[in-house]
Amino acid sequence: VAAKACAADLVNRLHGDDEVSIVIYDTEVDLLLPLMPASQARDQIQRALASFEAGGSTDLHQGWLVGAKQLAGRTGSNRLCRVILLSDGQANHGLTDSTQIAAQCRDWLSRGVGTSTVGLGRSFNEQLMVEMARAGGGQTYYGQTATDLFDGFDEELALLQAMCLHRIRLRLIAPPGVVLEMLSPIVADAQGHWPLDDLAWGSERWL
């Protein structure tokens, strides 16, 4: 129930020309709402969310991946593309290894699709959700109810709407005799550049 309320609230907060897709997952993964303008999705969201009930298992990885693939065709359109993953349980079906899942989040971020995570209740896998958001260049939120997350959603959408630098890559060049050691938990890409989170107006990034 809380996950449905969160999804409906998020869609209601979007601008009309934003695009949104909804994917549900338990043992199976279902594309409930294909990518469409939010103005159209608002007319369908309540009916679509009312059409499903919670299942037993949680194929979190595949649910996230189907969402990421929905955005794959939009990364070259100067739009910010982000999967917002909601979960109230443990990943116990399909791929569950947090290191492998985080590596895929990092790979999708390099393609222009970021990941933020939302944990509901007390049973979600906090370590996995944090690692996915960190690797995916997004934020992590959690709460007991949908109401607890309203401020977090405001923060997430305000951040996306105020974005000024996207897919930042930092190249560090040391003079002779100087050795640079990266202390932040980020991994250099194949070209030796360090990826940073997106930057909104008035915000900072540290490493």
PDB file of C-alpha atoms in Angstrom:
ATOM      1  CA  VAL A   1       0.000   0.000   0.000  1.00  0.00           C
ATOM      2  CA  ALA A   2       2.801   2.428   0.902  1.00  0.00           C
ATOM      3  CA  ALA A   3       4.650   1.668  -2.350  1.00  0.00           C
ATOM      4  CA  LYS A   4       1.509   2.426  -4.375  1.00  0.00           C
ATOM      5  CA  ALA A   5       1.020   5.710  -2.521  1.00  0.00           C
ATOM      6  CA  CYS A   6       4.664   6.669  -3.123  1.00  0.00           C
ATOM      7  CA  ALA A   7       4.463   5.930  -6.840  1.00  0.00           C
ATOM      8  CA  ALA A   8       1.246   7.917  -7.225  1.00  0.00           C
ATOM      9  CA  ASP A   9       2.689  10.852  -5.275  1.00  0.00           C
ATOM     10  CA  LEU A  10       5.840  10.925  -7.395  1.00  0.00           C
ATOM     11  CA  VAL A  11       3.888  11.001 -10.639  1.00  0.00           C
ATOM     12  CA  ASN A  12       1.666  13.800  -9.340  1.00  0.00           C
ATOM     13  CA  ARG A  13       4.758  15.907  -8.597  1.00  0.00           C
ATOM     14  CA  LEU A  14       6.147  15.681 -12.133  1.00  0.00           C
ATOM     15  CA  HIS A  15       5.804  18.424 -14.731  1.00  0.00           C
ATOM     16  CA  GLY A  16       3.478  17.679 -17.615  1.00  0.00           C
ATOM     17  CA  ASP A  17       6.321  17.357 -20.136  1.00  0.00           C
ATOM     18  CA  ASP A  18       8.336  15.001 -17.903  1.00  0.00           C
ATOM     19  CA  GLU A  19       8.172  11.344 -18.878  1.00  0.00           C
ATOM     20  CA  VAL A  20       7.485   8.450 -16.534  1.00  0.00           C
ATOM     21  CA  SER A  21       7.247   4.670 -16.597  1.00  0.00           C
ATOM     22  CA  ILE A  22       6.162   2.283 -13.828  1.00  0.00           C
ATOM     23  CA  VAL A  23       7.576  -1.220 -13.362  1.00  0.00           C
ATOM     24  CA  ILE A  24       6.319  -3.625 -10.682  1.00  0.00           C
ATOM     25  CA  TYR A  25       8.241  -6.649  -9.493  1.00  0.00           C
ATOM     26  CA  ASP A  26       7.919  -9.656  -7.195  1.00  0.00           C
ATOM     27  CA  THR A  27       8.876 -13.087  -8.542  1.00  0.00           C
ATOM     28  CA  GLU A  28       7.922 -11.763 -11.968  1.00  0.00           C
ATOM     29  CA  VAL A  29       8.518  -8.323 -13.445  1.00  0.00           C
ATOM     30  CA  ASP A  30       5.750  -6.414 -15.212  1.00  0.00           C
ATOM     31  CA  LEU A  31       5.941  -3.167 -17.153  1.00  0.00           C
ATOM     32  CA  LEU A  32       2.801  -1.617 -15.693  1.00  0.00           C
ATOM     33  CA  LEU A  33       3.075   1.695 -17.536  1.00  0.00           C
ATOM     34  CA  PRO A  34       5.386   2.218 -20.542  1.00  0.00           C
ATOM     35  CA  LEU A  35       7.328   5.460 -20.831  1.00  0.00           C
ATOM     36  CA  MET A  36       4.935   8.323 -21.534  1.00  0.00           C
ATOM     37  CA  PRO A  37       4.435  12.022 -20.725  1.00  0.00           C
ATOM     38  CA  ALA A  38       3.454  12.565 -17.099  1.00  0.00           C
ATOM     39  CA  SER A  39       0.371  14.488 -18.232  1.00  0.00           C
ATOM     40  CA  GLN A  40      -0.940  11.242 -19.754  1.00  0.00           C
ATOM     41  CA  ALA A  41       0.291   9.033 -16.930  1.00  0.00           C
ATOM     42  CA  ARG A  42      -1.729  10.928 -14.314  1.00  0.00           C
ATOM     43  CA  ASP A  43      -4.901   9.781 -16.063  1.00  0.00           C
ATOM     44  CA  GLN A  44      -3.815   6.144 -15.860  1.00  0.00           C
ATOM     45  CA  ILE A  45      -1.754   5.876 -12.686  1.00  0.00           C
ATOM     46  CA  GLN A  46      -4.507   5.156 -10.161  1.00  0.00           C
ATOM     47  CA  ARG A  47      -6.134   2.537 -12.388  1.00  0.00           C
ATOM     48  CA  ALA A  48      -2.785   0.895 -13.137  1.00  0.00           C
ATOM     49  CA  LEU A  49      -1.656   0.807  -9.496  1.00  0.00           C
ATOM     50  CA  ALA A  50      -5.003  -0.597  -8.364  1.00  0.00           C
ATOM     51  CA  SER A  51      -4.612  -3.526 -10.740  1.00  0.00           C
ATOM     52  CA  PHE A  52      -1.887  -5.383  -8.850  1.00  0.00           C
ATOM     53  CA  GLU A  53      -1.299  -6.906  -5.421  1.00  0.00           C
ATOM     54  CA  ALA A  54       1.970  -7.645  -3.609  1.00  0.00           C
ATOM     55  CA  GLY A  55       3.573 -11.016  -4.338  1.00  0.00           C
ATOM     56  CA  GLY A  56       5.841 -13.259  -2.286  1.00  0.00           C
ATOM     57  CA  SER A  57       9.384 -12.822  -3.629  1.00  0.00           C
ATOM     58  CA  THR A  58      11.409  -9.784  -4.667  1.00  0.00           C
ATOM     59  CA  ASP A  59      13.316  -9.768  -7.954  1.00  0.00           C
ATOM     60  CA  LEU A  60      14.617  -6.283  -7.193  1.00  0.00           C
ATOM     61  CA  HIS A  61      17.453  -6.388  -9.701  1.00  0.00           C
ATOM     62  CA  GLN A  62      15.292  -7.322 -12.675  1.00  0.00           C
ATOM     63  CA  GLY A  63      12.661  -4.745 -11.728  1.00  0.00           C
ATOM     64  CA  TRP A  64      15.339  -2.052 -11.619  1.00  0.00           C
ATOM     65  CA  LEU A  65      16.866  -3.266 -14.903  1.00  0.00           C
ATOM     66  CA  VAL A  66      13.553  -3.160 -16.787  1.00  0.00           C
ATOM     67  CA  GLY A  67      13.135   0.416 -15.561  1.00  0.00           C
ATOM     68  CA  ALA A  68      16.623   1.358 -16.718  1.00  0.00           C
ATOM     69  CA  LYS A  69      15.970  -0.132 -20.152  1.00  0.00           C
ATOM     70  CA  GLN A  70      12.823   1.991 -20.476  1.00  0.00           C
ATOM     71  CA  LEU A  71      15.068   5.060 -20.265  1.00  0.00           C
ATOM     72  CA  ALA A  72      17.804   3.784 -22.573  1.00  0.00           C
ATOM     73  CA  GLY A  73      16.362   5.457 -25.653  1.00  0.00           C
ATOM     74  CA  ARG A  74      16.052   8.871 -23.967  1.00  0.00           C
ATOM     75  CA  THR A  75      19.664   9.413 -22.831  1.00  0.00           C
ATOM     76  CA  GLY A  76      20.629  11.314 -25.980  1.00  0.00           C
ATOM     77  CA  SER A  77      17.723  13.764 -25.748  1.00  0.00           C
ATOM     78  CA  ASN A  78      19.306  16.171 -23.218  1.00  0.00           C
ATOM     79  CA  ARG A  79      16.896  14.842 -20.606  1.00  0.00           C
ATOM     80  CA  LEU A  80      17.941  13.648 -17.159  1.00  0.00           C
ATOM     81  CA  CYS A  81      17.113   9.962 -16.879  1.00  0.00           C
ATOM     82  CA  ARG A  82      16.730   8.357 -13.460  1.00  0.00           C
ATOM     83  CA  VAL A  83      15.298   5.139 -12.064  1.00  0.00           C
ATOM     84  CA  ILE A  84      13.676   5.666  -8.646  1.00  0.00           C
ATOM     85  CA  LEU A  85      13.618   2.221  -7.077  1.00  0.00           C
ATOM     86  CA  LEU A  86      11.048   1.560  -4.327  1.00  0.00           C
ATOM     87  CA  SER A  87      11.386  -1.540  -2.164  1.00  0.00           C
ATOM     88  CA  ASP A  88       9.954  -2.764   1.142  1.00  0.00           C
ATOM     89  CA  GLY A  89      11.783  -6.098   1.233  1.00  0.00           C
ATOM     90  CA  GLN A  90      14.926  -8.105   0.645  1.00  0.00           C
ATOM     91  CA  ALA A  91      16.144  -9.018  -2.846  1.00  0.00           C
ATOM     92  CA  ASN A  92      15.554 -12.785  -2.720  1.00  0.00           C
ATOM     93  CA  HIS A  93      14.913 -13.761  -6.334  1.00  0.00           C
ATOM     94  CA  GLY A  94      17.090 -13.469  -9.434  1.00  0.00           C
ATOM     95  CA  LEU A  95      20.416 -11.662  -9.062  1.00  0.00           C
ATOM     96  CA  THR A  96      20.914 -10.702  -5.398  1.00  0.00           C
ATOM     97  CA  ASP A  97      24.664 -10.028  -5.135  1.00  0.00           C
ATOM     98  CA  SER A  98      25.028  -6.359  -4.134  1.00  0.00           C
ATOM     99  CA  THR A  99      28.471  -5.969  -5.730  1.00  0.00           C
ATOM    100  CA  GLN A 100      27.256  -7.176  -9.121  1.00  0.00           C
ATOM    101  CA  ILE A 101      24.089  -5.086  -8.961  1.00  0.00           C
ATOM    102  CA  ALA A 102      26.022  -1.953  -7.964  1.00  0.00           C
ATOM    103  CA  ALA A 103      28.423  -2.541 -10.858  1.00  0.00           C
ATOM    104  CA  GLN A 104      25.461  -2.564 -13.244  1.00  0.00           C
ATOM    105  CA  CYS A 105      24.144   0.674 -11.696  1.00  0.00           C
ATOM    106  CA  ARG A 106      27.560   2.221 -12.311  1.00  0.00           C
ATOM    107  CA  ASP A 107      27.530   0.991 -15.921  1.00  0.00           C
ATOM    108  CA  TRP A 108      24.068   2.418 -16.570  1.00  0.00           C
ATOM    109  CA  LEU A 109      25.146   5.720 -15.025  1.00  0.00           C
ATOM    110  CA  SER A 110      27.958   5.876 -17.595  1.00  0.00           C
ATOM    111  CA  ARG A 111      25.235   5.509 -20.268  1.00  0.00           C
ATOM    112  CA  GLY A 112      23.244   8.402 -18.792  1.00  0.00           C
ATOM    113  CA  VAL A 113      20.740   6.552 -16.575  1.00  0.00           C
ATOM    114  CA  GLY A 114      21.100   7.231 -12.837  1.00  0.00           C
ATOM    115  CA  THR A 115      19.532   5.447  -9.870  1.00  0.00           C
ATOM    116  CA  SER A 116      17.983   6.701  -6.625  1.00  0.00           C
ATOM    117  CA  THR A 117      16.533   4.279  -4.062  1.00  0.00           C
ATOM    118  CA  VAL A 118      13.614   4.448  -1.632  1.00  0.00           C
ATOM    119  CA  GLY A 119      13.361   1.981   1.255  1.00  0.00           C
ATOM    120  CA  LEU A 120       9.958   1.459   2.885  1.00  0.00           C
ATOM    121  CA  GLY A 121       9.273  -0.024   6.303  1.00  0.00           C
ATOM    122  CA  ARG A 122      11.841  -1.981   8.295  1.00  0.00           C
ATOM    123  CA  SER A 123      12.614  -4.999   6.109  1.00  0.00           C
ATOM    124  CA  PHE A 124      14.369  -3.550   3.064  1.00  0.00           C
ATOM    125  CA  ASN A 125      18.046  -4.292   2.379  1.00  0.00           C
ATOM    126  CA  GLU A 126      19.633  -0.981   3.381  1.00  0.00           C
ATOM    127  CA  GLN A 127      23.154  -1.971   2.300  1.00  0.00           C
ATOM    128  CA  LEU A 128      22.006  -2.920  -1.197  1.00  0.00           C
ATOM    129  CA  MET A 129      19.876   0.197  -1.618  1.00  0.00           C
ATOM    130  CA  VAL A 130      22.693   2.497  -0.480  1.00  0.00           C
ATOM    131  CA  GLU A 131      25.242   0.786  -2.761  1.00  0.00           C
ATOM    132  CA  MET A 132      22.903   1.027  -5.761  1.00  0.00           C
ATOM    133  CA  ALA A 133      22.258   4.738  -5.238  1.00  0.00           C
ATOM    134  CA  ARG A 134      25.923   5.493  -4.637  1.00  0.00           C
ATOM    135  CA  ALA A 135      26.994   3.615  -7.772  1.00  0.00           C
ATOM    136  CA  GLY A 136      24.093   5.084  -9.738  1.00  0.00           C
ATOM    137  CA  GLY A 137      24.881   8.701  -8.844  1.00  0.00           C
ATOM    138  CA  GLY A 138      21.597   9.170  -6.981  1.00  0.00           C
ATOM    139  CA  GLN A 139      20.199   9.592  -3.479  1.00  0.00           C
ATOM    140  CA  THR A 140      18.886   7.157  -0.849  1.00  0.00           C
ATOM    141  CA  TYR A 141      15.652   7.766   1.067  1.00  0.00           C
ATOM    142  CA  TYR A 142      13.723   5.692   3.596  1.00  0.00           C
ATOM    143  CA  GLY A 143      10.571   5.919   5.669  1.00  0.00           C
ATOM    144  CA  GLN A 144       7.882   3.902   7.398  1.00  0.00           C
ATOM    145  CA  THR A 145       5.035   5.311   5.297  1.00  0.00           C
ATOM    146  CA  ALA A 146       4.526   7.208   2.066  1.00  0.00           C
ATOM    147  CA  THR A 147       3.964  10.391   4.073  1.00  0.00           C
ATOM    148  CA  ASP A 148       7.451  10.060   5.589  1.00  0.00           C
ATOM    149  CA  LEU A 149       8.921  10.292   2.084  1.00  0.00           C
ATOM    150  CA  PHE A 150       7.150  13.386   0.777  1.00  0.00           C
ATOM    151  CA  ASP A 151      10.024  15.700   1.793  1.00  0.00           C
ATOM    152  CA  GLY A 152      12.523  13.305   0.217  1.00  0.00           C
ATOM    153  CA  PHE A 153      10.609  13.322  -3.053  1.00  0.00           C
ATOM    154  CA  ASP A 154      10.530  17.119  -3.008  1.00  0.00           C
ATOM    155  CA  GLU A 155      14.312  17.072  -2.552  1.00  0.00           C
ATOM    156  CA  GLU A 156      14.846  14.545  -5.343  1.00  0.00           C
ATOM    157  CA  LEU A 157      12.708  16.363  -7.894  1.00  0.00           C
ATOM    158  CA  ALA A 158      14.071  19.784  -6.939  1.00  0.00           C
ATOM    159  CA  LEU A 159      17.580  18.416  -7.446  1.00  0.00           C
ATOM    160  CA  LEU A 160      16.730  17.058 -10.881  1.00  0.00           C
ATOM    161  CA  GLN A 161      14.986  20.257 -11.945  1.00  0.00           C
ATOM    162  CA  ALA A 162      17.915  22.434 -10.780  1.00  0.00           C
ATOM    163  CA  MET A 163      20.611  20.310 -12.416  1.00  0.00           C
ATOM    164  CA  CYS A 164      23.325  22.280 -14.202  1.00  0.00           C
ATOM    165  CA  LEU A 165      26.110  19.698 -14.737  1.00  0.00           C
ATOM    166  CA  HIS A 166      25.468  16.094 -15.704  1.00  0.00           C
ATOM    167  CA  ARG A 167      27.793  13.093 -16.142  1.00  0.00           C
ATOM    168  CA  ILE A 168      30.806  14.940 -14.668  1.00  0.00           C
ATOM    169  CA  ARG A 169      34.210  13.323 -15.143  1.00  0.00           C
ATOM    170  CA  LEU A 170      37.312  14.549 -13.308  1.00  0.00           C
ATOM    171  CA  ARG A 171      40.840  14.048 -14.598  1.00  0.00           C
ATOM    172  CA  LEU A 172      43.619  14.446 -12.037  1.00  0.00           C
ATOM    173  CA  ILE A 173      47.129  15.277 -13.272  1.00  0.00           C
ATOM    174  CA  ALA A 174      49.947  15.203 -10.723  1.00  0.00           C
ATOM    175  CA  PRO A 175      53.293  16.986 -11.247  1.00  0.00           C
ATOM    176  CA  PRO A 176      56.497  14.924 -11.109  1.00  0.00           C
ATOM    177  CA  GLY A 177      57.203  13.543  -7.640  1.00  0.00           C
ATOM    178  CA  VAL A 178      53.580  13.799  -6.464  1.00  0.00           C
ATOM    179  CA  VAL A 179      51.414  10.727  -5.900  1.00  0.00           C
ATOM    180  CA  LEU A 180      47.626  11.133  -5.782  1.00  0.00           C
ATOM    181  CA  GLU A 181      45.556   8.761  -3.662  1.00  0.00           C
ATOM    182  CA  MET A 182      41.758   8.685  -4.013  1.00  0.00           C
ATOM    183  CA  LEU A 183      40.129   8.325  -0.591  1.00  0.00           C
ATOM    184  CA  SER A 184      36.487   8.571  -1.708  1.00  0.00           C
ATOM    185  CA  PRO A 185      34.735   5.264  -2.564  1.00  0.00           C
ATOM    186  CA  ILE A 186      34.520   5.971  -6.304  1.00  0.00           C
ATOM    187  CA  VAL A 187      36.024   3.971  -9.147  1.00  0.00           C
ATOM    188  CA  ALA A 188      37.840   5.432 -12.133  1.00  0.00           C
ATOM    189  CA  ASP A 189      36.459   4.658 -15.590  1.00  0.00           C
ATOM    190  CA  ALA A 190      38.367   2.984 -18.418  1.00  0.00           C
ATOM    191  CA  GLN A 191      39.979   6.316 -19.379  1.00  0.00           C
ATOM    192  CA  GLY A 192      41.201   6.926 -15.829  1.00  0.00           C
ATOM    193  CA  HIS A 193      38.635   9.659 -15.144  1.00  0.00           C
ATOM    194  CA  TRP A 194      36.752   9.875 -11.830  1.00  0.00           C
ATOM    195  CA  PRO A 195      32.951  10.149 -12.183  1.00  0.00           C
ATOM    196  CA  LEU A 196      31.164  12.602  -9.900  1.00  0.00           C
ATOM    197  CA  ASP A 197      27.481  12.929  -8.992  1.00  0.00           C
ATOM    198  CA  ASP A 198      25.381  15.400 -10.952  1.00  0.00           C
ATOM    199  CA  LEU A 199      25.663  18.996  -9.791  1.00  0.00           C
ATOM    200  CA  ALA A 200      22.700  21.288  -9.122  1.00  0.00           C
ATOM    201  CA  TRP A 201      22.848  25.071  -8.845  1.00  0.00           C
ATOM    202  CA  GLY A 202      24.163  26.109  -5.425  1.00  0.00           C
ATOM    203  CA  SER A 203      25.332  22.607  -4.454  1.00  0.00           C
ATOM    204  CA  GLU A 204      28.796  21.128  -3.924  1.00  0.00           C
ATOM    205  CA  ARG A 205      30.607  17.867  -4.634  1.00  0.00           C
ATOM    206  CA  TRP A 206      33.501  16.642  -2.523  1.00  0.00           C
ATOM    207  CA  LEU A 207      35.975  13.830  -2.976  1.00  0.00           C
TER     208      LEU A 207
END
